[in-house]
Coordinates of C-alpha atoms and ligand atoms in Angstrom, one line a residue:
M1 CA -37.8 25.9 -182.9
T2 CA -37.5 23.8 -179.8
S3 CA -37.3 20.1 -180.2
T4 CA -39.8 18.2 -178.1
P5 CA -40.0 14.4 -178.0
N6 CA -43.1 14.8 -180.1
S7 CA -41.5 16.8 -182.8
L8 CA -38.4 14.6 -182.9
F9 CA -40.5 11.6 -183.3
R10 CA -42.5 13.2 -186.1
H11 CA -39.3 14.2 -187.8
Y12 CA -38.1 10.6 -187.5
L13 CA -41.4 9.3 -189.0
D14 CA -41.2 11.8 -191.8
S15 CA -37.6 10.6 -192.6
L16 CA -38.9 7.1 -192.7
I17 CA -41.7 8.0 -195.1
Q18 CA -39.2 9.9 -197.3
R19 CA -37.1 6.8 -197.5
G20 CA -40.2 4.9 -198.7
T21 CA -40.8 3.0 -195.5
T22 CA -44.5 2.2 -195.1
R23 CA -44.4 0.0 -192.1
A24 CA -42.9 0.3 -188.6
S25 CA -43.2 -2.1 -185.7
L26 CA -44.3 -0.5 -182.5
T27 CA -44.7 -2.1 -179.1
E28 CA -48.0 -1.9 -177.3
E29 CA -46.6 0.7 -174.9
A30 CA -45.3 2.9 -177.8
R31 CA -48.7 2.7 -179.4
D32 CA -50.3 3.8 -176.2
V33 CA -47.9 6.8 -176.0
L34 CA -48.8 7.8 -179.5
R35 CA -52.5 7.4 -178.9
T36 CA -52.2 9.6 -175.8
W37 CA -50.3 12.3 -177.8
Y38 CA -52.9 12.2 -180.5
V39 CA -55.8 12.4 -178.2
T40 CA -54.1 15.3 -176.2
A41 CA -53.4 17.2 -179.5
K42 CA -56.9 16.6 -180.7
K43 CA -58.3 17.8 -177.4
G44 CA -56.2 20.9 -177.5
S45 CA -57.3 21.8 -181.0
R46 CA -60.9 21.3 -180.0
V47 CA -60.7 23.5 -177.0
H48 CA -58.9 26.3 -178.9
S49 CA -60.7 26.0 -182.3
P50 CA -62.7 29.1 -183.0
S51 CA -64.9 27.2 -185.4
S52 CA -65.8 24.6 -182.8
P53 CA -69.6 24.7 -182.4
S54 CA -69.7 24.5 -178.6
P55 CA -66.3 25.0 -177.0
R56 CA -65.9 22.8 -174.0
P57 CA -64.6 24.3 -170.7
E58 CA -61.0 23.8 -169.9
P59 CA -60.5 20.7 -167.8
Q60 CA -60.2 21.6 -164.1
P61 CA -57.1 20.5 -162.3
T62 CA -58.1 17.6 -160.0
K63 CA -56.3 15.3 -157.7
T64 CA -58.9 12.5 -158.1
P65 CA -58.5 10.2 -161.1
P66 CA -60.7 11.1 -164.1
P67 CA -64.1 9.4 -164.4
S68 CA -64.2 6.3 -166.5
T69 CA -66.2 8.0 -169.2
N70 CA -64.4 11.0 -170.5
P71 CA -66.9 13.5 -172.0
E72 CA -64.2 15.0 -174.1
L73 CA -64.0 11.9 -176.2
F74 CA -66.8 10.5 -178.4
P75 CA -69.3 12.5 -176.3
E76 CA -72.6 11.3 -177.8
E77 CA -71.8 7.8 -178.8
R78 CA -71.2 6.3 -175.3
K79 CA -75.0 5.8 -175.3
P80 CA -76.3 4.3 -178.5
S81 CA -77.2 7.3 -180.7
S82 CA -80.8 8.0 -181.6
S83 CA -79.8 8.3 -185.3
I84 CA -79.9 4.5 -185.5
T85 CA -83.4 3.0 -184.9
L86 CA -83.3 -0.7 -184.5
P87 CA -86.1 -2.6 -186.1
E88 CA -88.6 -4.7 -184.2
G89 CA -87.8 -8.4 -184.4
T90 CA -85.4 -11.0 -183.2
M91 CA -81.8 -10.5 -182.2
E92 CA -80.7 -11.9 -185.5
D93 CA -83.0 -9.4 -187.4
K94 CA -81.5 -6.5 -185.4
L95 CA -77.9 -7.6 -186.1
Q96 CA -78.6 -8.1 -189.7
Y97 CA -80.0 -4.5 -189.8
L98 CA -76.7 -3.3 -188.2
R99 CA -74.6 -5.4 -190.5
D100 CA -76.4 -3.9 -193.6
L101 CA -76.1 -0.4 -192.0
A102 CA -72.4 -0.9 -191.4
Q103 CA -71.8 -1.9 -195.0
N104 CA -72.6 1.7 -196.2
W105 CA -71.9 3.5 -193.0
K106 CA -71.4 7.1 -194.2
P107 CA -69.4 8.5 -191.3
A108 CA -66.8 5.8 -191.9
R109 CA -66.9 5.9 -195.7
D110 CA -66.6 9.7 -195.7
L111 CA -63.3 9.5 -194.0
N112 CA -61.7 7.9 -197.1
S113 CA -59.1 6.3 -194.9
L114 CA -60.7 2.9 -194.4
R115 CA -60.8 0.1 -197.0
D116 CA -64.0 -1.0 -198.7
T117 CA -64.6 -4.5 -197.2
M118 CA -66.8 -4.4 -194.1
V119 CA -66.0 -7.1 -191.5
F120 CA -68.8 -7.3 -189.0
A121 CA -68.7 -9.9 -186.2
T122 CA -68.7 -13.6 -185.5
G123 CA -69.8 -16.1 -182.9
N124 CA -73.0 -16.5 -180.9
P125 CA -75.2 -13.5 -180.3
H126 CA -77.1 -15.4 -177.6
T127 CA -74.1 -15.2 -175.3
Q128 CA -73.2 -13.6 -172.0
L129 CA -69.6 -12.7 -173.1
M130 CA -68.7 -10.2 -175.8
L131 CA -65.1 -9.7 -176.9
I132 CA -64.2 -6.5 -178.8
G133 CA -61.0 -5.9 -180.7
E134 CA -59.6 -3.1 -182.8
A135 CA -60.2 -3.5 -186.5
P136 CA -59.9 -6.2 -189.1
G137 CA -56.4 -6.9 -190.6
Y138 CA -55.4 -8.5 -193.8
Y139 CA -56.7 -12.0 -193.0
E140 CA -59.9 -10.8 -191.5
E141 CA -60.6 -8.7 -194.6
V142 CA -60.0 -11.7 -196.9
Q143 CA -62.2 -14.0 -194.8
R144 CA -64.6 -11.3 -193.7
E145 CA -64.5 -12.5 -190.2
P146 CA -62.9 -10.9 -187.1
F147 CA -59.8 -12.5 -185.5
V148 CA -59.0 -15.2 -188.0
G149 CA -55.3 -14.4 -188.4
R150 CA -52.5 -15.0 -185.9
A151 CA -54.0 -12.8 -183.3
G152 CA -57.2 -14.9 -183.8
E153 CA -55.3 -18.1 -183.2
K154 CA -54.0 -16.6 -179.9
L155 CA -57.5 -15.5 -179.0
N156 CA -58.8 -19.1 -179.7
Q157 CA -56.2 -20.4 -177.3
I158 CA -57.2 -18.0 -174.6
L159 CA -60.9 -18.9 -175.0
K160 CA -59.9 -22.6 -174.9
A161 CA -58.0 -22.1 -171.7
M162 CA -61.2 -20.6 -170.3
G163 CA -63.2 -23.6 -171.4
L164 CA -64.9 -21.7 -174.2
S165 CA -64.9 -21.7 -178.0
R166 CA -65.6 -19.0 -180.6
D167 CA -69.1 -20.2 -181.1
M168 CA -69.9 -19.7 -177.4
V169 CA -69.0 -16.0 -177.4
Y170 CA -69.6 -13.0 -179.7
I171 CA -66.5 -11.5 -181.2
S172 CA -66.5 -8.1 -182.8
N173 CA -64.3 -5.1 -183.6
I174 CA -64.7 -1.4 -182.7
V175 CA -63.8 -0.5 -186.3
K176 CA -65.5 -2.5 -189.1
F177 CA -63.1 -1.8 -191.9
R178 CA -59.4 -2.4 -192.3
P179 CA -57.5 0.9 -191.9
S180 CA -55.8 1.6 -195.2
L181 CA -52.2 2.4 -196.0
P182 CA -50.4 3.4 -199.2
N183 CA -49.1 0.5 -201.2
Q184 CA -50.8 -1.8 -198.7
R185 CA -50.3 -5.6 -198.9
T186 CA -50.5 -7.6 -195.7
N187 CA -49.5 -4.7 -193.5
N188 CA -52.0 -3.3 -191.1
R189 CA -52.2 -0.1 -189.0
A190 CA -54.2 0.8 -185.9
P191 CA -57.3 2.9 -186.5
T192 CA -57.2 6.6 -185.7
P193 CA -59.5 8.2 -183.2
E194 CA -61.6 9.6 -186.1
E195 CA -62.0 6.1 -187.5
I196 CA -63.0 4.8 -184.1
E197 CA -65.4 7.7 -183.5
A198 CA -67.0 7.1 -186.9
C199 CA -67.6 3.4 -186.3
L200 CA -68.6 3.7 -182.6
P201 CA -72.4 3.9 -183.1
I202 CA -72.3 0.5 -184.8
I203 CA -70.6 -1.4 -182.0
M204 CA -72.6 0.5 -179.3
H205 CA -75.7 -0.8 -181.0
E206 CA -74.3 -4.3 -181.2
I207 CA -73.8 -4.2 -177.4
Q208 CA -77.4 -2.9 -177.0
V209 CA -78.7 -5.8 -179.0
I210 CA -76.5 -8.6 -177.5
Q211 CA -76.8 -7.2 -173.9
P212 CA -73.9 -9.2 -172.7
K213 CA -73.2 -9.8 -169.0
M214 CA -69.5 -9.0 -169.6
I215 CA -67.4 -7.3 -172.2
I216 CA -63.7 -7.9 -172.7
A217 CA -61.9 -5.0 -174.5
L218 CA -58.9 -6.5 -176.3
G219 CA -56.2 -3.9 -176.4
G220 CA -56.0 -0.2 -176.0
T221 CA -57.9 0.9 -179.1
A222 CA -61.0 -1.0 -178.0
A223 CA -60.6 0.1 -174.4
V224 CA -60.1 3.8 -175.1
G225 CA -62.8 3.8 -177.8
L226 CA -65.5 2.0 -175.7
L227 CA -64.8 3.7 -172.4
G228 CA -63.6 7.1 -173.5
E229 CA -60.9 6.9 -171.0
Q230 CA -57.4 7.9 -171.9
G231 CA -54.6 5.7 -170.7
S232 CA -52.5 2.7 -171.5
V233 CA -53.7 -0.9 -171.3
S234 CA -51.5 -1.4 -168.3
S235 CA -53.2 1.4 -166.4
M236 CA -56.7 0.3 -167.4
R237 CA -56.4 -3.5 -166.9
G238 CA -56.7 -5.2 -163.5
R239 CA -60.2 -3.9 -162.7
F240 CA -63.7 -3.8 -164.0
H241 CA -64.9 -0.6 -165.8
D242 CA -68.6 0.2 -166.5
L243 CA -70.2 0.8 -169.8
N244 CA -73.8 1.7 -169.4
G245 CA -74.2 -0.9 -166.6
I246 CA -72.1 -3.6 -168.3
P247 CA -68.8 -4.6 -166.7
V248 CA -65.8 -4.2 -169.1
R249 CA -62.5 -5.9 -168.5
V250 CA -59.6 -4.4 -170.4
T251 CA -56.7 -6.6 -171.3
Y252 CA -53.8 -6.7 -173.7
H253 CA -54.5 -7.4 -177.3
P254 CA -53.7 -11.0 -178.3
S255 CA -51.2 -9.7 -180.8
Y256 CA -49.2 -8.3 -177.9
L257 CA -48.8 -11.8 -176.6
L258 CA -47.6 -12.9 -180.1
R259 CA -44.8 -10.3 -179.8
S260 CA -44.0 -11.0 -176.1
D261 CA -43.2 -14.5 -175.1
N262 CA -42.9 -13.5 -171.5
P263 CA -44.9 -15.7 -169.2
R264 CA -45.4 -12.7 -166.9
E265 CA -47.3 -10.9 -169.6
K266 CA -49.3 -14.1 -170.4
R267 CA -50.2 -14.3 -166.7
K268 CA -51.5 -10.7 -166.7
V269 CA -53.9 -11.5 -169.5
W270 CA -54.8 -14.8 -167.8
E271 CA -55.5 -13.0 -164.5
D272 CA -57.9 -10.7 -166.4
M273 CA -59.6 -13.8 -167.8
L274 CA -59.8 -15.5 -164.4
A275 CA -61.4 -12.3 -163.0
V276 CA -63.9 -12.4 -165.9
M277 CA -64.7 -16.1 -165.2
E278 CA -65.2 -15.5 -161.5
R279 CA -67.4 -12.5 -162.0
M280 CA -69.5 -14.4 -164.5
G281 CA -69.8 -17.4 -162.1
M282 CA -67.9 -19.8 -164.5
P283 CA -66.2 -22.8 -162.9
V284 CA -62.5 -22.3 -162.4
S285 CA -60.3 -25.3 -161.6
E286 CA -57.1 -25.3 -159.6
K287 CA -55.2 -26.2 -162.8
Q288 CA -56.7 -23.1 -164.5
R289 CA -55.9 -20.9 -161.5
G290 CA -52.2 -21.9 -161.9
Y291 CA -51.7 -21.2 -165.6
F292 CA -48.6 -19.1 -166.4
L293 CA -47.5 -18.9 -162.8
P294 CA -43.7 -19.1 -162.4
R295 CA -42.5 -22.7 -161.6
E296 CA -41.2 -23.1 -158.0
Ligands
URA1 N1 -57.0 -7.6 -184.5 C1 -58.2 -7.1 -184.1 O1 -58.2 -6.3 -183.2 N2 -59.3 -7.5 -184.7 C2 -59.3 -8.4 -185.7 O2 -60.3 -8.8 -186.1 C3 -58.0 -9.0 -186.0 C4 -56.9 -8.5 -185.4

């Protein structure tokens, strides 16, 4: 059998598992590569699967970049699906309905790969700015609130630099349950495309209820899940995407900044935030404009 980078890497992971390793650190870039492999493999099996109910046509070679919504991924859920009917009432009523629904959300529960505790959202639903992360981790599960661990501290710092606080924005996750691992303690893993797909209708309805003027996708999982676009954060950041008429800015996940102390990476995130502030008409001071620029 020929060895591809993919099979070598699998072999390496298998050997780690056999040695009892349940946790491996990956850089954001490595996670992006893995995600792309996974999505490509999944796409291949969908196209070739004889049991697939409606096989999709082979993608046509094209020189133009792919559209920002990729119909191969999460085809129906880009628009809030009709299987969820929001009740009449206030925004709070509708969010409470979604929270209750998420609690026993069968598509997610049926996977048996997510933990039991549901972590919904936090912040102010009457906001213009919605931030969407990946999935709860250990601390979020304990406190049942998104972004309360170290990544949450970093996110609070970013918000503060923008002149905002957690109670001025709405913070949610694309996956509402902590992805499970064998012998899990404080270790977390990123959600799989199936887990994202299963939870997507909930977040899409949160967006429909909140109707934010702007969404920030924190990290590749949120970006790929929301936009259906394959690619790394570095290829998706630096511009606005469109999600059913709402501008979406993709940026690195706060945990990436915890791992990388490089001011250039901080500056990239900060430039995304400056673009968001400008597009939303928020005041931006000269001091703010200069954050994380190299000193002369
Ligand atoms: N990372 C996320 O993406 N979401 C959380 O809630 C916590 C960490």
